[in-house]
mmCIF file of C-alpha atoms in Angstrom:
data_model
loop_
_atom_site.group_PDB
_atom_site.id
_atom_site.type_symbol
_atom_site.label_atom_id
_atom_site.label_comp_id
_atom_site.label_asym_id
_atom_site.label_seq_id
_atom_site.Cartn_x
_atom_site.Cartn_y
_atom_site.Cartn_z
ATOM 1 C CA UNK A 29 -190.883 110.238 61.526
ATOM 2 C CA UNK A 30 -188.013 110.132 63.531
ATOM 3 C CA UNK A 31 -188.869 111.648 67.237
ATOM 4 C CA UNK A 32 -185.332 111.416 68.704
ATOM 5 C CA UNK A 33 -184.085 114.220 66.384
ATOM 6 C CA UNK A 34 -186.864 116.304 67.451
ATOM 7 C CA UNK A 35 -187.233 115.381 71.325
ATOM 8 C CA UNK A 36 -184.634 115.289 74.538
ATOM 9 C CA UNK A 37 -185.602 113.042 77.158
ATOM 10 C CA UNK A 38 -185.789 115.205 80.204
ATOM 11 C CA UNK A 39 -187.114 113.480 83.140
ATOM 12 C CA UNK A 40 -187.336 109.508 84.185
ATOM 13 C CA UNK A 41 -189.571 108.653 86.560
ATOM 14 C CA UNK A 42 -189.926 104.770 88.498
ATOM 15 C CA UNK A 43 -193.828 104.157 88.295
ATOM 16 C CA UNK A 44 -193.543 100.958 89.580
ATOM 17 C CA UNK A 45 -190.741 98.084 90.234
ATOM 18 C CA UNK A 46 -191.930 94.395 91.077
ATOM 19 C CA UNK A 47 -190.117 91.148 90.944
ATOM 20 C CA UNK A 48 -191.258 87.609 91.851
ATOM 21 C CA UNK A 49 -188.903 84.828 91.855
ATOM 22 C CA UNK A 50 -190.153 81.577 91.791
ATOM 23 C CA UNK A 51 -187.324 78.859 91.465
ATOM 24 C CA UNK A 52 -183.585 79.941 92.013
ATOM 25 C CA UNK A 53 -182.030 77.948 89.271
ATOM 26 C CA UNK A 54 -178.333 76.322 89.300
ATOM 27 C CA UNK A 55 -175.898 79.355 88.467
ATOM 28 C CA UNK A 56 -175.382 76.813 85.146
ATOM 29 C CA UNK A 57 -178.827 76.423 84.267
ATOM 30 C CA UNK A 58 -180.162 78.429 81.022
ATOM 31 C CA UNK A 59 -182.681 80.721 81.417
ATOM 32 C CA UNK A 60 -184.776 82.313 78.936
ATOM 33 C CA UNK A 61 -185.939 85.576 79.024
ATOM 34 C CA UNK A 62 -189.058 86.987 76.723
ATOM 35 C CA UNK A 63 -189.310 90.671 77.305
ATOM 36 C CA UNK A 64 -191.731 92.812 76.156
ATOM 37 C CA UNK A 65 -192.084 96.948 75.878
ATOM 38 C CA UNK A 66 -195.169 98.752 76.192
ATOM 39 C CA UNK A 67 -194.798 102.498 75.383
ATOM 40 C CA UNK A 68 -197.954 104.613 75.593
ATOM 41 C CA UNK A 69 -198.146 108.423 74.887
ATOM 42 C CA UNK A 70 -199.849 109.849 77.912
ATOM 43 C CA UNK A 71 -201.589 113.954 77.326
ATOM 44 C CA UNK A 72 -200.489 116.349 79.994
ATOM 45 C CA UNK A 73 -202.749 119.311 80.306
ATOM 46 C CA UNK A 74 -200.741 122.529 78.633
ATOM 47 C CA UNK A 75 -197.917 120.646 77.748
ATOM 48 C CA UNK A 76 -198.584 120.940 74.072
ATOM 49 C CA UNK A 77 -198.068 124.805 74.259
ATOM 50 C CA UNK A 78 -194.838 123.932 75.561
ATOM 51 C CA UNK A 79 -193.836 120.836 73.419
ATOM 52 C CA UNK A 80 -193.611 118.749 75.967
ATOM 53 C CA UNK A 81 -194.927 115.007 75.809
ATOM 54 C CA UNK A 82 -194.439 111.775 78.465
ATOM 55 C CA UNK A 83 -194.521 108.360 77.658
ATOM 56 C CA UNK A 84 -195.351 105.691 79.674
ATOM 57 C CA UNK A 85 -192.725 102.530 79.542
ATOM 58 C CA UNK A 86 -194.057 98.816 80.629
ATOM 59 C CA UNK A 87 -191.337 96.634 80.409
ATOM 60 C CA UNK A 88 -192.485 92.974 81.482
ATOM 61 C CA UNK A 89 -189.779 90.066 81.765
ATOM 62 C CA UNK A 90 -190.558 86.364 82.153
ATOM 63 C CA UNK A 91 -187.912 84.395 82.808
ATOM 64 C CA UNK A 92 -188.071 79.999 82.278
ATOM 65 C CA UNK A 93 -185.915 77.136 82.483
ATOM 66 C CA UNK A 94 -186.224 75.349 79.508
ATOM 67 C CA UNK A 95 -185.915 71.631 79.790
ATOM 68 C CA UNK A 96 -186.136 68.251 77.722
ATOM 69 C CA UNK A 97 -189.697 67.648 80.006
ATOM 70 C CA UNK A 98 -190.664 71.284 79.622
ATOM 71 C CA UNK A 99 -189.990 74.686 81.489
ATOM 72 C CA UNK A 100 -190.559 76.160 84.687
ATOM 73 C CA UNK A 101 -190.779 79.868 85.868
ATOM 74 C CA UNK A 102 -187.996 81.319 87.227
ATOM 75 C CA UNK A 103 -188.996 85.194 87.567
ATOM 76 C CA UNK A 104 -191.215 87.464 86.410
ATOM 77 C CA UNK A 105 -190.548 91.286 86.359
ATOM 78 C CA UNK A 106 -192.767 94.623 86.178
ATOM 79 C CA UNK A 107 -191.169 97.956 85.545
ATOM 80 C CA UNK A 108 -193.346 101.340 84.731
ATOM 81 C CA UNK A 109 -191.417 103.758 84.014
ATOM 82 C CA UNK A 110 -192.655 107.740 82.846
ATOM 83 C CA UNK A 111 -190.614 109.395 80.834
ATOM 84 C CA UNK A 112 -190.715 113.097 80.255
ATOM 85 C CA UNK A 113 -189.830 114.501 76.783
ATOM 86 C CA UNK A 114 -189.407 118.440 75.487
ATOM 87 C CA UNK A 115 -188.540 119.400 71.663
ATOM 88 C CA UNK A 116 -185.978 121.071 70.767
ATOM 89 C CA UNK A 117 -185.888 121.518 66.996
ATOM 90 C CA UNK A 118 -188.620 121.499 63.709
ATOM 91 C CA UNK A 119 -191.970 122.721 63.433
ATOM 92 C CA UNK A 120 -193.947 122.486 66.980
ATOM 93 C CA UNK A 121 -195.043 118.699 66.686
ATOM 94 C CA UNK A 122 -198.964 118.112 67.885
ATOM 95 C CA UNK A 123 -200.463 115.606 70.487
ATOM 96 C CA UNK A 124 -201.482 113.597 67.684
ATOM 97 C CA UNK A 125 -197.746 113.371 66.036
ATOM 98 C CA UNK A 126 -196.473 112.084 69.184
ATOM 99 C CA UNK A 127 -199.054 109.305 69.853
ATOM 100 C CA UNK A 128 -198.666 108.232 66.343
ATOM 101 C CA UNK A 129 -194.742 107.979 66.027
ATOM 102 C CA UNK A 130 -193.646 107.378 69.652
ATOM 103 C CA UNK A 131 -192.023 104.708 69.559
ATOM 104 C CA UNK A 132 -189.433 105.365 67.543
ATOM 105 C CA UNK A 133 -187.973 106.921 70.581
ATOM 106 C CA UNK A 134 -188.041 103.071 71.816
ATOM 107 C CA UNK A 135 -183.924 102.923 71.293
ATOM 108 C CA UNK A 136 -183.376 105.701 73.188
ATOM 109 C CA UNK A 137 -185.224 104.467 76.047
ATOM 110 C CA UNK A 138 -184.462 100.873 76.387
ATOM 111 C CA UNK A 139 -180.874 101.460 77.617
ATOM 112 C CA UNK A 140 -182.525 103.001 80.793
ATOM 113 C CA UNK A 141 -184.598 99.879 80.829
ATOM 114 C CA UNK A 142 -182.083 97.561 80.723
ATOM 115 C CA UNK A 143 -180.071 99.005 83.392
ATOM 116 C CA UNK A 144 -183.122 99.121 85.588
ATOM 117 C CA UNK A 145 -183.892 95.313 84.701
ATOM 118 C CA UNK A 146 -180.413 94.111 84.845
ATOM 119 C CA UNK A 147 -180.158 95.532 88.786
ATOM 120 C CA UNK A 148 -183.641 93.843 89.480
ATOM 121 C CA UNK A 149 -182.232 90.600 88.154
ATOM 122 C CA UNK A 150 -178.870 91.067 90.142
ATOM 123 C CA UNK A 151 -180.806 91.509 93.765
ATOM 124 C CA UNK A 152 -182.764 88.459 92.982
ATOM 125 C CA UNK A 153 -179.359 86.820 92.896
ATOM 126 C CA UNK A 154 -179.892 85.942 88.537
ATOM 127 C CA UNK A 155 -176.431 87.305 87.955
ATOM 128 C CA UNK A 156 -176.690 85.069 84.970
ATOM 129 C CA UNK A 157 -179.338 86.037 82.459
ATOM 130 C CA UNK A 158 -178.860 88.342 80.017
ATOM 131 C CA UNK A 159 -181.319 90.858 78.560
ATOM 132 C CA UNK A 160 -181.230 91.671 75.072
ATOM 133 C CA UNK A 161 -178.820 95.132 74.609
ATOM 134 C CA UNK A 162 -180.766 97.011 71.968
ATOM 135 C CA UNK A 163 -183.893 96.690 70.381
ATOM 136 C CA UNK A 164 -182.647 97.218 66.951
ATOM 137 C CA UNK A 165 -182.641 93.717 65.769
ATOM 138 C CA UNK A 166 -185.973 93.318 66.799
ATOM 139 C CA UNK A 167 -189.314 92.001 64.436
ATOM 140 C CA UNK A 168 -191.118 94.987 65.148
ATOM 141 C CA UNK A 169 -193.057 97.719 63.395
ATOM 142 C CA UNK A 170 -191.673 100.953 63.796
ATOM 143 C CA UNK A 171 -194.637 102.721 65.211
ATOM 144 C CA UNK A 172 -195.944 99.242 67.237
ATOM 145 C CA UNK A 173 -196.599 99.657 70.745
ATOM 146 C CA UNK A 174 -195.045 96.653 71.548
ATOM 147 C CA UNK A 175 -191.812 95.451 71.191
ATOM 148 C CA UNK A 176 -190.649 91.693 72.208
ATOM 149 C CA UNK A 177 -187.695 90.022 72.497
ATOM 150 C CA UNK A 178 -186.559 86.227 73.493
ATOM 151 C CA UNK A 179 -183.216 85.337 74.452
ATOM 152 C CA UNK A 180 -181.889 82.356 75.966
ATOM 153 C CA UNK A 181 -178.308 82.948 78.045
#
């Protein structure tokens, strides 16, 4: 089941935002960056009389210099993020329904990620890495919790 024909994203709320760099590379040095997506339904008292649902968002990044004698951390990033949803069309969905096919709201989300990651990465002065654009291409279960990408730039 498709939630993003059913739900609006209403509300984005910063839970949390913390970055650690530990070696400022070259501006010419590679970096890879694994990220991974966490998305967990959280139950608000009486909003399922209202059809309204929130989703928690971890999006972790680890950033390395890979080398010919190995790699070495660069940065490490922690975003939570809640994000507030209300339906709009089709049958009133349950509690249930939205823990089971939440993250196929994942696309819809990530953008908003991304644009919160990107800035982190730009005040840490890592104008250079680039973070995957979409999650579409991704080897991941629709309805998995977690979602991972690696990309070397």
């Amino acid at each position: 089941m498709d939630l993003m024909t059913k739900l609006a994203l209403t509300e984005l709320q910063v839970r949390l935002m913390h970055a650690e760099l530990f070696h400022q590379p070259a501006k010419n040095q590679s970096i890879q960056a694994k990220v991974e997506l966490t998305l967990k339904p959280q139950l608000i008292a009486g909003d399922a009389v209202h059809n309204q649902f929130s989703l928690d968002c971890l999006a972790q990044v680890q950033g390395q210099l890979v080398a010919n004698e190995g790699s070495l951390d660069v940065f490490r990033i922690e975003l939570r993020l809640m994000a507030n949803y209300q339906q709009f069309s089709g049958e009133p969905l349950s509690a249930e329904l939205f823990g089971e096919y939440h993250s196929s709201v994942a696309r819809q989300l990530y953008p908003v990620v991304h644009l919160r990651l990107t800035e982190l990465l730009q005040q840490l002065g890592l104008s250079n890495v680039q973070l995957p654009l979409d999650l579409m291409h991704l080897n991941a279960e629709p309805e998995s919790p977690h979602v991972q990408s690696q990309a070397v730039h």
